[in-house]
Coordinates of C-alpha atoms in Angstrom, one line a residue:
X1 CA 0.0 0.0 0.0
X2 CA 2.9 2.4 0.9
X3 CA 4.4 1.9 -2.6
X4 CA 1.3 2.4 -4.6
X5 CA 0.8 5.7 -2.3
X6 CA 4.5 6.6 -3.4
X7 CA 4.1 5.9 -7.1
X8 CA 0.7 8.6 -7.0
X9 CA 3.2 11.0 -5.3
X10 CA 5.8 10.6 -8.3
X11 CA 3.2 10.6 -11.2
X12 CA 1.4 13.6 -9.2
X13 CA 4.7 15.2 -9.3
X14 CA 5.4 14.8 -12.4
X15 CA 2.3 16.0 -14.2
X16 CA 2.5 19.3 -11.9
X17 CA 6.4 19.6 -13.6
X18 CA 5.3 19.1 -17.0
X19 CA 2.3 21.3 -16.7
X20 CA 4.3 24.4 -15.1
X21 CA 6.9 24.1 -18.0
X22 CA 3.8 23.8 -20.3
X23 CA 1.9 27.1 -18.7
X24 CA 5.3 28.9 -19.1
X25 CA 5.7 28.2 -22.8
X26 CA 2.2 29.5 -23.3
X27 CA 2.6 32.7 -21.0
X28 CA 6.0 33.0 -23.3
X29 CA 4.2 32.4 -26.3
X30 CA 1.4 35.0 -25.4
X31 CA 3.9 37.8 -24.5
X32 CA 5.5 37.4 -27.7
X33 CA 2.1 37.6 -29.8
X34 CA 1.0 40.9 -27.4
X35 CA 4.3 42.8 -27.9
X36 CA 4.4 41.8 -31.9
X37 CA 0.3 43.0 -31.5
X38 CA 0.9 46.5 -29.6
X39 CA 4.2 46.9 -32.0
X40 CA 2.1 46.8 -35.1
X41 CA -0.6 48.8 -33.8
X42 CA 2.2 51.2 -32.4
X43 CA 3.4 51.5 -36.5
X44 CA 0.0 51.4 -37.9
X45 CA -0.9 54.9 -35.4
X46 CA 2.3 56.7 -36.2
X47 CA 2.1 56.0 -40.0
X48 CA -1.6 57.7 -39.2
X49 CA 0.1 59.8 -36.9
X50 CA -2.8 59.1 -34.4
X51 CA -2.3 59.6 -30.5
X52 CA -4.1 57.4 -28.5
X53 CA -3.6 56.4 -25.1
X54 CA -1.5 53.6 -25.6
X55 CA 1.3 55.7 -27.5
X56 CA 3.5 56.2 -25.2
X57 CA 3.7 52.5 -24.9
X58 CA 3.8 51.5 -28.3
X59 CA 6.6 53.7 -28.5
X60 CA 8.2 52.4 -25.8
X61 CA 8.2 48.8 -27.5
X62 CA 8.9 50.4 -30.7
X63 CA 12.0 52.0 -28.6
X64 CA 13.5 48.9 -27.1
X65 CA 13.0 46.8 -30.6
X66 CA 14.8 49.2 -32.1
X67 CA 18.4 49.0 -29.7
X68 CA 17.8 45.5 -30.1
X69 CA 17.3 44.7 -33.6
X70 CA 19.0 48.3 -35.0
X71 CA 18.1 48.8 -38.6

């Protein structure tokens, strides 16, 4: 009885594991897809040259893509 109680502990273990690494490729994969989102939205308004409220931060991303990728 003490070993099938261990084995549940190790498989309950194990899918906790694999489902935190899953759940942190998906928040990953979100973050991406919101940043590529607000950057496009961030081009779209200043080829319109539109302010809305969410310039400033589109220019922020549009900023920090910029050092990194410099073109």
């Amino acid at each position: 009885m003490v070993v099938v109680v261990e084995a549940v502990v190790v498989v309950v273990v194990a899918v906790v594991a694999v489902a935190a690494v899953v759940v942190e490729a998906v928040v990953a994969v979100v973050a991406v897809v919101v940043v590529a989102v607000v950057a496009v939205v961030a081009v779209v308004a200043v080829g319109k040259k539109e302010v809305s409220m969410g310039g400033i931060v589109c220019v922020l991303v549009i900023d920090s893509c910029s050092q990194k990728e410099p073109s």
